[in-house]
Coordinates of C-alpha atoms in Angstrom, one line a residue:
M253 CA 45.2 26.4 53.1
R254 CA 43.7 25.5 56.5
I255 CA 45.2 27.4 59.5
P256 CA 46.3 25.2 62.4
K257 CA 44.1 24.8 65.4
S258 CA 44.2 27.2 68.3
T259 CA 42.8 26.3 71.7
F260 CA 41.8 28.1 74.9
L261 CA 41.7 26.2 78.2
A262 CA 39.3 27.6 80.7
S263 CA 40.1 27.3 84.3
L264 CA 37.5 25.6 86.5
V265 CA 36.1 28.6 88.4
T266 CA 32.8 29.6 89.9
L267 CA 30.6 30.8 87.0
L268 CA 29.3 34.3 87.5
G269 CA 25.8 35.1 86.3
L270 CA 25.5 35.8 82.6
A271 CA 23.3 38.8 81.6
S272 CA 21.1 38.3 78.6
L273 CA 20.7 41.5 76.6
A274 CA 17.5 42.4 74.8
S275 CA 17.3 41.8 71.1
A276 CA 18.7 44.6 68.9
L277 CA 16.4 47.3 67.9
E278 CA 15.6 47.4 64.2
P279 CA 16.7 50.5 62.3
I280 CA 14.2 53.0 61.0
R281 CA 13.3 51.9 57.5
I282 CA 10.8 52.5 54.8
V283 CA 7.9 50.3 56.0
G284 CA 5.0 51.3 53.7
T285 CA 4.0 52.3 50.2
G286 CA 2.8 55.5 48.6
A287 CA 5.2 58.2 49.7
R288 CA 7.1 60.4 47.2
I289 CA 9.2 63.5 47.1
A290 CA 7.9 66.7 45.8
Y291 CA 8.2 67.4 42.1
T292 CA 6.4 70.8 42.2
R293 CA 5.1 73.4 44.6
F294 CA 1.7 75.1 44.4
Q295 CA 1.4 78.8 44.9
T296 CA -1.6 79.7 47.0
S297 CA -3.9 82.5 45.8
G298 CA -6.9 84.4 47.0
T299 CA -7.9 83.3 50.5
S300 CA -7.1 79.6 50.1
T301 CA -4.1 79.3 52.4
A302 CA -5.2 76.2 54.4
F303 CA -4.8 72.6 53.3
W304 CA -6.1 69.1 54.1
H305 CA -4.1 66.0 53.2
R306 CA -5.1 62.3 53.3
T307 CA -3.2 59.5 51.7
P308 CA -3.0 55.7 52.0
H309 CA 0.0 53.7 52.9
Q310 CA 0.2 49.9 53.1
L311 CA 2.7 48.0 55.3
G312 CA 5.5 45.9 53.9
G313 CA 5.9 43.9 57.1
P314 CA 5.0 43.8 60.8
V315 CA 6.2 46.8 62.7
D316 CA 7.1 47.7 66.2
E317 CA 6.9 51.5 65.5
L318 CA 5.7 54.0 62.9
D319 CA 7.6 57.1 62.1
I320 CA 5.8 59.5 59.8
G321 CA 7.6 62.5 58.3
F322 CA 6.9 65.4 56.0
M323 CA 9.1 67.5 53.7
N324 CA 9.4 71.1 52.6
W325 CA 11.6 70.9 49.5
L326 CA 11.1 69.9 45.9
H327 CA 13.0 68.6 42.9
T328 CA 12.7 70.9 39.8
S329 CA 14.1 68.2 37.4
K330 CA 17.4 70.1 37.3
T331 CA 18.1 70.6 41.0
E332 CA 16.8 70.1 44.5
M333 CA 15.4 73.3 46.1
A334 CA 14.2 74.1 49.6
N335 CA 10.8 75.8 49.8
T336 CA 11.2 79.5 50.5
N337 CA 8.4 79.8 53.1
V338 CA 7.2 78.1 56.3
V339 CA 4.5 75.4 56.0
T340 CA 2.6 74.8 59.2
I341 CA 1.0 71.5 60.2
T342 CA -1.6 72.2 62.8
H343 CA -3.0 68.7 63.2
A344 CA -1.9 65.3 61.8
W345 CA -3.1 61.9 62.6
V346 CA -2.9 58.2 61.5
E347 CA -5.9 55.9 61.0
R348 CA -5.7 52.1 61.1
A349 CA -8.0 51.1 58.3
A350 CA -8.7 47.6 59.8
T351 CA -10.2 49.0 63.0
G352 CA -10.8 52.7 62.4
Q353 CA -8.7 53.6 65.3
V354 CA -7.1 57.0 65.1
L355 CA -3.9 58.1 66.8
P356 CA -2.6 61.7 66.8
L357 CA 0.8 62.7 65.4
T358 CA 2.8 65.0 67.6
F359 CA 6.1 66.8 67.1
S360 CA 8.2 66.8 70.3
G361 CA 4.9 66.4 72.1
A362 CA 3.1 69.3 70.4
R363 CA 0.4 69.1 67.7
N364 CA 1.5 72.2 65.8
F365 CA 4.7 72.1 63.8
D366 CA 6.3 74.7 61.5
M367 CA 8.4 73.2 58.7
P368 CA 11.0 75.9 58.3
A369 CA 11.8 77.8 55.2
D370 CA 15.0 77.4 53.3
S371 CA 15.9 74.3 55.4
T372 CA 18.6 71.8 54.3
Q373 CA 16.8 69.1 56.3
A374 CA 15.1 66.6 54.0
Y375 CA 12.4 65.4 56.3
F376 CA 10.7 66.3 59.6
L377 CA 9.7 63.2 61.6
A378 CA 6.7 63.2 64.0
D379 CA 7.1 61.5 67.3
P380 CA 7.2 57.7 67.0
I381 CA 4.0 55.7 67.4
P382 CA 4.8 52.4 69.1
S383 CA 2.7 49.5 68.0
T384 CA 1.6 49.0 71.6
A385 CA -0.5 52.1 71.2
W386 CA -2.7 50.3 68.7
T387 CA -5.6 48.2 70.0
G388 CA -5.3 44.6 69.0
A389 CA -2.5 42.8 67.2
T390 CA 0.8 44.2 66.1
P391 CA 0.3 46.0 62.7
S392 CA 1.2 43.4 60.0
R393 CA 2.1 43.2 56.4
D394 CA -0.6 44.5 54.0
E395 CA -2.3 46.5 56.7
L396 CA -3.5 49.9 55.4
F397 CA -3.0 53.2 57.3
W398 CA -4.3 56.6 56.3
V399 CA -2.2 59.6 57.1
S400 CA -4.0 62.9 57.4
A401 CA -2.6 66.4 58.0
K402 CA -4.1 69.8 58.2
G403 CA -2.2 73.1 58.1
S404 CA -1.6 76.3 56.3
V405 CA 0.8 78.9 55.0
A406 CA 0.9 82.4 56.5
T407 CA -0.1 84.5 53.6
T408 CA -1.5 84.1 50.1
G409 CA 1.1 83.7 47.4
E410 CA 3.3 81.4 49.5
F411 CA 4.0 77.8 48.3
I412 CA 3.1 74.3 49.4
C413 CA 5.3 71.5 48.0
Q414 CA 3.4 68.6 46.4
G415 CA 4.5 65.0 45.7
T416 CA 2.6 62.1 47.3
P417 CA -0.3 61.0 45.0
S418 CA -3.7 61.9 46.5
T419 CA -6.2 60.3 44.1
Y420 CA -6.5 56.7 45.3
R421 CA -10.0 55.4 45.7
D422 CA -10.8 52.3 47.8
P423 CA -12.1 49.8 45.3
A424 CA -14.5 48.4 47.9
N425 CA -15.8 51.8 48.8
S426 CA -15.2 54.6 46.3
S427 CA -16.2 57.3 48.9
N428 CA -13.2 56.2 51.0
R429 CA -10.5 58.0 49.1
A430 CA -7.3 60.1 49.3
K431 CA -7.5 63.8 49.0
F432 CA -5.5 67.0 49.0
C433 CA -7.3 70.3 48.9
L434 CA -6.6 74.0 49.6
Y435 CA -9.3 76.1 51.1
D436 CA -10.2 79.3 52.9
P437 CA -9.4 78.7 56.6
T438 CA -12.6 80.5 57.6
N439 CA -14.4 77.5 56.0
D440 CA -12.6 74.9 58.1
P441 CA -15.1 72.4 59.6
G442 CA -13.0 72.4 62.8
T443 CA -12.6 68.6 62.9
F444 CA -9.4 66.6 63.3
D445 CA -8.3 63.2 64.6
V446 CA -11.3 61.6 62.7
A447 CA -11.5 58.4 60.7
G448 CA -12.8 58.3 57.2
P449 CA -12.4 60.5 54.2
A450 CA -11.7 64.2 54.3
P451 CA -14.9 66.3 54.2
S452 CA -16.0 68.5 51.3
I453 CA -15.1 72.1 52.2
A454 CA -16.8 75.2 50.6
G455 CA -14.6 76.7 47.9
E456 CA -12.0 73.9 48.1
N457 CA -9.3 73.5 45.3
T458 CA -8.6 69.8 45.0
R459 CA -5.1 68.8 43.8
T460 CA -3.8 65.4 42.5
D461 CA -0.8 65.4 44.8
G462 CA -0.5 65.9 48.5
L463 CA 2.4 66.8 50.8
P464 CA 5.7 65.1 50.1
M465 CA 6.4 62.6 52.9
V466 CA 8.1 59.5 54.2
F467 CA 6.3 56.5 55.7
L468 CA 8.9 55.0 58.0
G469 CA 9.1 52.8 61.0
R470 CA 10.8 49.8 62.7
Y471 CA 10.1 46.3 61.6
T472 CA 9.7 43.7 64.3
G473 CA 12.7 41.9 62.9
P474 CA 15.2 41.8 60.0
G475 CA 14.7 40.6 56.5
H476 CA 11.9 42.9 55.2
L477 CA 12.5 44.9 52.0
S478 CA 12.7 48.7 52.2
V479 CA 13.1 49.9 48.6
V480 CA 14.0 53.3 47.2
G481 CA 13.4 54.1 43.6
I482 CA 15.9 56.4 41.8
G483 CA 15.4 57.6 38.3
D484 CA 13.7 59.8 35.8
S485 CA 10.2 60.0 34.3
I486 CA 10.2 56.3 33.5
M487 CA 10.6 55.5 37.2
T488 CA 8.2 58.3 38.1
G489 CA 5.5 56.6 36.0
S490 CA 4.8 59.4 33.5
G491 CA 2.4 57.8 31.0
D492 CA 0.6 55.8 33.6
P493 CA -2.8 57.1 34.9
A494 CA -2.3 59.3 38.0
N495 CA -5.9 60.3 38.6
P496 CA -7.0 58.1 40.1
V497 CA -3.9 56.1 40.7
P498 CA -4.3 52.4 39.6
E499 CA -3.0 50.8 42.8
V500 CA -2.9 51.6 46.5
S501 CA 0.9 51.7 46.0
G502 CA 0.7 54.4 43.3
Y503 CA 1.4 54.5 39.6
G504 CA 4.3 53.6 37.3
F505 CA 6.1 50.2 37.1
F506 CA 8.2 50.8 40.2
N507 CA 5.2 51.5 42.4
R508 CA 3.1 48.8 40.8
A509 CA 5.7 46.3 41.7
A510 CA 5.0 46.9 45.4
V511 CA 1.9 44.7 45.3
D512 CA 0.8 41.6 43.6
G513 CA -2.4 41.1 41.4
S514 CA -4.5 41.2 44.6
S515 CA -2.9 44.4 45.9
A516 CA -1.3 42.3 48.6
N517 CA 2.0 40.8 49.7
T518 CA 3.3 44.4 49.9
I519 CA 6.9 45.6 49.4
A520 CA 7.6 48.9 51.2
M521 CA 8.8 51.6 48.7
L522 CA 9.7 55.2 48.5
N523 CA 9.9 56.9 45.1
V524 CA 12.5 59.7 44.9
S525 CA 12.6 59.9 41.1
R526 CA 11.8 63.0 39.0
H527 CA 10.4 63.5 35.5
G528 CA 13.1 65.0 33.3
E529 CA 16.1 64.3 35.5
S530 CA 19.3 62.8 34.3
A531 CA 22.1 60.9 36.1
A532 CA 24.2 64.0 35.6
S533 CA 21.8 66.1 37.7
W534 CA 21.9 63.5 40.5
V535 CA 25.7 63.7 40.5
S536 CA 25.4 67.5 40.5
K537 CA 23.2 67.7 43.5
H538 CA 21.4 65.1 45.7
S539 CA 21.9 66.4 49.2
F540 CA 18.2 66.1 50.1
R541 CA 17.7 62.6 48.6
E542 CA 21.0 61.5 50.1
Q543 CA 19.4 61.9 53.5
L544 CA 16.6 59.5 52.6
L545 CA 18.9 56.7 51.3
P546 CA 19.8 55.2 54.7
F547 CA 16.1 54.3 55.3
A548 CA 16.4 51.7 52.4
N549 CA 18.1 48.4 52.2
V550 CA 17.4 48.1 48.5
A551 CA 17.7 50.6 45.7
V552 CA 16.3 50.3 42.1
E553 CA 18.1 52.7 39.8
E554 CA 16.9 53.6 36.3
Y555 CA 18.7 56.6 34.9
A556 CA 20.3 57.3 31.5
T557 CA 17.3 57.9 29.3
N558 CA 17.8 61.7 29.5
D559 CA 21.6 61.3 29.5
I560 CA 21.4 59.7 26.0
G561 CA 18.6 62.0 25.0
S562 CA 16.1 61.8 22.1
N563 CA 19.0 62.4 19.7
G564 CA 21.8 60.4 21.2
G565 CA 24.0 59.7 18.3
S566 CA 26.9 61.5 20.0
A567 CA 26.2 60.4 23.5
D568 CA 29.3 59.8 25.6
V569 CA 28.6 56.2 26.8
N570 CA 31.6 56.0 29.2
A571 CA 30.7 59.3 30.8
I572 CA 27.1 58.2 31.3
Y573 CA 28.2 54.9 32.8
G574 CA 30.6 56.8 35.1
R575 CA 27.7 58.8 36.5
L576 CA 25.7 55.6 37.1
E577 CA 28.7 54.2 39.0
S578 CA 28.8 57.3 41.1
I579 CA 25.1 56.8 42.0
W580 CA 25.6 53.2 42.9
A581 CA 28.5 54.2 45.1
D582 CA 26.3 56.8 46.8
C583 CA 23.8 54.0 47.6
Q584 CA 26.4 51.7 49.0
A585 CA 27.9 54.5 51.1
A586 CA 24.4 55.1 52.6
G587 CA 24.3 51.5 53.7
I588 CA 22.0 50.1 51.0
Q589 CA 22.6 46.4 50.8
K590 CA 21.3 45.6 47.3
I591 CA 21.1 47.6 44.1
L592 CA 19.0 46.5 41.1
R593 CA 19.4 48.2 37.7
T594 CA 16.7 48.1 35.1
T595 CA 17.5 47.8 31.4
L596 CA 16.9 50.9 29.3
F597 CA 13.7 50.7 27.3
P598 CA 13.3 51.4 23.6
R599 CA 13.0 55.0 22.3
T600 CA 11.3 55.3 18.9
T601 CA 9.3 57.6 16.6
S602 CA 6.2 56.5 14.8
V603 CA 5.1 57.3 11.3
S604 CA 1.4 57.1 12.3
Y605 CA 2.0 58.6 15.7
D606 CA 0.2 55.6 17.1
W607 CA 2.9 52.9 17.5
V608 CA 0.8 50.2 15.9
S609 CA 3.5 48.0 14.5
L610 CA 7.2 47.4 14.2
E611 CA 7.2 48.8 10.7
D612 CA 5.6 51.9 12.0
Q613 CA 8.5 52.6 14.4
T614 CA 12.1 54.0 13.9
P615 CA 14.6 53.9 16.8
N616 CA 15.9 57.4 17.7
A617 CA 19.5 58.2 17.2
G618 CA 21.5 56.5 19.9
W619 CA 18.8 53.9 20.5
G620 CA 19.4 51.6 17.5
D621 CA 21.2 48.3 17.2
G622 CA 24.7 48.6 18.8
E623 CA 24.3 52.3 19.7
A624 CA 24.4 54.1 23.0
R625 CA 21.4 52.3 24.6
D626 CA 22.8 48.9 23.8
Q627 CA 26.3 49.8 24.9
I628 CA 25.1 50.9 28.3
N629 CA 22.8 47.9 28.8
A630 CA 25.7 45.7 27.9
M631 CA 27.7 47.2 30.8
F632 CA 25.3 46.2 33.5
P633 CA 26.2 42.5 33.7
T634 CA 29.9 43.5 34.1
A635 CA 28.8 45.8 37.0
V636 CA 27.1 42.8 38.7
A637 CA 30.3 40.7 38.2
E638 CA 32.4 43.5 39.8
G639 CA 30.1 43.9 42.8
K640 CA 28.9 47.4 41.9
I641 CA 25.3 46.3 41.6
D642 CA 23.5 43.1 42.6
G643 CA 21.2 42.4 39.6
V644 CA 19.8 43.5 36.3
V645 CA 16.1 43.6 35.8
D646 CA 15.1 42.5 32.3
T647 CA 12.3 44.8 31.4
L648 CA 12.9 44.5 27.6
S649 CA 11.5 41.0 27.0
V650 CA 8.1 42.0 28.4
T651 CA 7.7 45.4 26.7
C652 CA 9.5 45.0 23.3
D653 CA 8.9 43.4 20.0
P654 CA 9.9 39.7 20.4
T655 CA 12.1 39.9 17.3
D656 CA 13.9 43.1 18.1
T657 CA 14.2 44.9 21.5
H658 CA 14.8 48.2 19.8
Y659 CA 11.0 48.5 19.1
W660 CA 8.0 48.6 21.4
F661 CA 5.7 45.5 21.4
T662 CA 2.6 46.0 19.4
D663 CA -0.6 44.1 18.7
G664 CA -2.3 46.5 16.3
T665 CA -3.8 48.6 19.1
N666 CA -3.0 52.3 19.0
D667 CA -0.5 53.4 21.6
L668 CA -0.4 50.0 23.4
M669 CA 2.9 50.3 25.2
T670 CA 3.7 54.0 24.5
S671 CA 2.1 57.1 23.1
D672 CA 5.2 59.1 22.6
G673 CA 7.9 56.5 22.0
T674 CA 9.6 57.1 25.3
H675 CA 7.2 56.8 28.2
L676 CA 5.4 53.6 29.3
R677 CA 1.6 53.5 29.1
S678 CA -0.4 51.3 31.5
A679 CA 0.2 48.0 29.7
A680 CA 3.9 48.6 29.6
N681 CA 4.0 49.6 33.3
I682 CA 2.1 46.5 34.3
A683 CA 4.4 44.3 32.2
A684 CA 7.6 45.9 33.5
A685 CA 6.4 45.7 37.1
A686 CA 6.4 41.8 37.0
P687 CA 10.1 41.2 36.5
L688 CA 11.0 44.0 38.9
R689 CA 8.8 42.5 41.6
A690 CA 10.3 39.0 41.0
A691 CA 13.8 40.4 41.3
L692 CA 13.0 42.2 44.5
L693 CA 11.4 39.2 46.1
A694 CA 14.5 37.1 45.3
L695 CA 16.7 39.3 47.3
T696 CA 17.8 38.6 50.9
V697 CA 18.4 41.6 53.1
D698 CA 19.5 42.3 56.6
G699 CA 21.2 38.9 56.9
P700 CA 24.5 38.6 58.8
T701 CA 27.4 39.2 56.4
E702 CA 30.4 37.0 56.4
T703 CA 33.5 38.4 58.1
S704 CA 36.8 36.9 57.1
Y705 CA 39.9 36.8 59.4
L706 CA 41.6 39.1 57.0
N707 CA 38.8 41.7 57.1
W708 CA 38.8 41.5 60.9
S709 CA 42.6 41.9 61.2
D710 CA 42.6 44.8 58.7
S711 CA 40.1 46.7 60.9
I712 CA 42.6 46.7 63.8
E713 CA 45.5 49.1 64.4
W714 CA 48.1 46.6 65.5
S715 CA 50.9 49.3 66.1
G716 CA 53.6 46.9 64.9
G717 CA 52.1 43.8 66.7
D718 CA 51.9 40.5 64.9
S719 CA 48.5 40.1 63.3
S720 CA 48.8 36.5 62.1
P721 CA 46.1 34.1 63.4
L722 CA 48.3 32.1 65.9
A723 CA 50.2 35.1 67.2
D724 CA 49.7 36.6 70.7
P725 CA 50.8 40.2 70.4
N726 CA 50.0 41.2 74.0
L727 CA 51.4 38.0 75.5
D728 CA 48.2 37.2 77.5
G729 CA 48.1 33.6 76.3
V730 CA 45.2 34.1 73.9
S731 CA 45.9 33.9 70.2
N732 CA 44.5 36.3 67.6
L733 CA 42.4 33.5 66.2
I734 CA 40.7 32.9 69.5
C735 CA 40.0 36.7 69.7
F736 CA 38.6 36.7 66.2
A737 CA 36.2 33.8 67.1
T738 CA 35.0 35.2 70.4
G739 CA 35.2 39.0 70.0
A740 CA 37.9 39.4 72.5
D741 CA 40.3 42.3 72.2
P742 CA 43.7 40.9 70.9
L743 CA 45.6 43.9 72.3
D744 CA 43.9 44.6 75.6
A745 CA 43.9 41.7 78.0
A746 CA 41.6 43.4 80.5
A747 CA 39.0 44.2 77.9
A748 CA 39.2 40.7 76.5
A749 CA 38.5 39.0 79.8
D750 CA 34.7 39.0 79.6
K751 CA 34.6 37.7 76.0
L752 CA 36.7 34.5 76.7
P753 CA 35.3 31.1 77.6
T754 CA 34.4 30.3 81.2
C755 CA 34.0 27.1 83.2
G756 CA 31.9 26.3 86.2
I757 CA 29.9 23.7 88.2
M758 CA 26.2 23.9 88.7
S759 CA 23.7 21.6 90.4
D760 CA 20.2 21.0 89.1
V761 CA 17.7 18.6 90.8
G762 CA 20.5 16.7 92.5
V763 CA 22.7 16.5 89.3
D764 CA 26.1 18.1 89.1
W765 CA 26.9 19.6 85.7
L766 CA 30.3 20.8 84.5
T767 CA 29.5 23.9 82.4
F768 CA 31.5 25.6 79.6
S769 CA 30.3 28.9 78.2
Y770 CA 31.8 30.5 75.1
R771 CA 31.1 33.0 72.4
E772 CA 31.2 32.3 68.7
R773 CA 31.3 34.7 65.8
N774 CA 28.3 34.3 63.5
N775 CA 28.8 33.7 59.7
A776 CA 32.5 34.0 59.9
A777 CA 34.1 32.7 56.7
G778 CA 35.6 29.3 57.3
L779 CA 35.4 29.4 61.1
I780 CA 34.9 26.2 62.9
C781 CA 34.5 26.2 66.7
S782 CA 34.3 23.0 68.8
V783 CA 34.6 22.1 72.5
I784 CA 37.2 19.4 73.2
S785 CA 37.6 17.5 76.5
S786 CA 40.3 15.6 78.4
E787 CA 40.5 13.5 81.6
T788 CA 44.3 14.0 82.1
L789 CA 45.3 16.9 79.9
A790 CA 47.4 14.4 77.9
G791 CA 44.9 13.8 75.1
W792 CA 41.9 15.7 73.8
N793 CA 38.8 14.7 72.0
E794 CA 35.8 16.6 70.6
L795 CA 32.9 16.7 73.0
V796 CA 29.8 15.7 71.0
P797 CA 26.4 16.8 72.5
D798 CA 24.0 13.9 72.9
G799 CA 21.0 15.6 74.6
S800 CA 21.5 13.8 77.9
A801 CA 25.0 13.4 79.2
V802 CA 26.3 16.4 77.1
I803 CA 23.9 19.2 76.3
L804 CA 24.5 22.3 74.1
E805 CA 22.4 25.4 74.9
T806 CA 22.2 28.8 73.4
L807 CA 22.3 31.3 76.2
D808 CA 22.0 34.4 74.1
S809 CA 21.6 34.5 70.3
D810 CA 22.8 38.2 70.2
P811 CA 24.7 39.1 73.4
D812 CA 26.1 42.4 72.0
G813 CA 22.9 43.5 70.2
D814 CA 24.6 43.7 66.8
G815 CA 24.0 40.2 65.4
N816 CA 27.7 39.3 65.2
Y817 CA 28.0 36.8 68.0
S818 CA 26.1 34.1 69.9
L819 CA 26.7 32.8 73.4
Y820 CA 26.6 29.1 73.9
Q821 CA 26.9 26.8 76.9
V822 CA 27.9 23.1 77.0
K823 CA 26.7 21.2 80.1
V824 CA 28.3 17.8 81.0
N825 CA 26.6 15.4 83.5
M826 CA 29.6 14.7 85.8
S827 CA 28.2 11.3 87.0
L828 CA 27.6 10.1 83.4
R829 CA 30.8 11.5 82.0
P830 CA 33.5 11.2 84.7
D831 CA 36.1 11.2 81.9
V832 CA 35.4 14.9 81.2
R833 CA 37.5 16.9 83.6
F834 CA 39.0 19.6 81.4
L835 CA 37.4 21.6 78.6
R836 CA 38.9 23.7 75.8
L837 CA 37.5 25.8 73.0
Q838 CA 39.2 24.7 69.7
V839 CA 39.1 27.1 66.8
E840 CA 40.0 26.4 63.2
L841 CA 40.1 28.3 59.9

């Protein structure tokens, strides 16, 4: 039912100057690929207490700022755990691959930074690097940046957390590669802030994973994907080659989905999954990863493989689903806008141990027709309908036998999709990445959300005042509906004054214009704002802009810096439209 019209008549007064505010600063988001949390920690031995880290990160969109962070905690598969010793970063720097330009990373202005022991803080950010610090154009989507860090632990036997893959090789130049190594600090070459690969160091111990880290920043505008991956070994990519990693974005179907077949059109991603983890362990403890969720606007969740287990005949489906609901709620509470859920893959044994045919496979208990896996997969469309998640990614049709999704796809090749019945090999990871990437690219993020009058009124403490649209609880002559449309305060007349329409007269090159400025809520459900005019106050008609006698201008597309309102001005040529003497803002729902 349409609510009756409400109008506001602006007195003809001298128009004061309108200040135009700067565009809203974008939030810090995941802006690149390649970063991961730690899944282990390496215990130093002998005299090798120093380290050198170098990893690649490709941008998911143009950025105004880079914010690089490092971590000093790990996930053991059962729980999150802070590292028990200090890890010192002595020098860190970022290289822009396109130009070879290097910029140092500082921490509160200093090069040296001690990541504290036993800290509850999930990440330690270096000082921001504004894009104006780079020579040339603003860093854009698909640009590659190399992050390097040198440091040490105080004594042998102490630990260094490891997580970000450090085995990537540039396909155009195999000598340009990622690296993480430990070495005797007396053999340090003494170089830092240098472009190109890390040097070979006498006695070095090279590892496949570098420091856990986050590659964050501020996009130049809204609408870019910042995706966090949450799950177990399937999300981690166990079964996909990790040395060298197959893509600049990493390994596993989640990380492979970050780029297309040309390793371009990048989607920024952070992988916080852990081999061996269950949804139950997330529910039990996720205090470190919880701090990372606000940097994402999209989450991809993949748990339940380990909750069902390899022998899941007695799995409690409702309990498992309840844990998943809890994880989705955590994501929404962190401000994540979209949640995608992947379907659970098959889990089978093989008579030949080679998974060469359908007949060679047998679904594990709980993974057969109508059993726990199917029951949980069947719950996901309902979760979409209930608004708990935003989509289900069909990974079964591309990895399973076309006649029965309880079996892995085979073509007679040994271990084509899996070599253990659970984990995806390269062919399966490549196949599963395609529907995930398509689902991600179909999402719209950071767009203005619709606000209904009811939602707005529910957010206000009326203290017994009338909250209905045409009511005027503070008796200032302005209805609640006008306040909803313009952002004025319905209870405080003084605070509302600068949000209400204003009228004035201006001269421009000998032409006198009657001006009417007003604010309008963006994307309000069912809201219609129009300017109406009258010559005598007896009758009113809609004033239609024609580009000459009546001109509509946008004075500020975001006057409050939050994207909720726009500021408009209608100008009326007084000589061409002498019939327009009075103006009103009319609001309808």
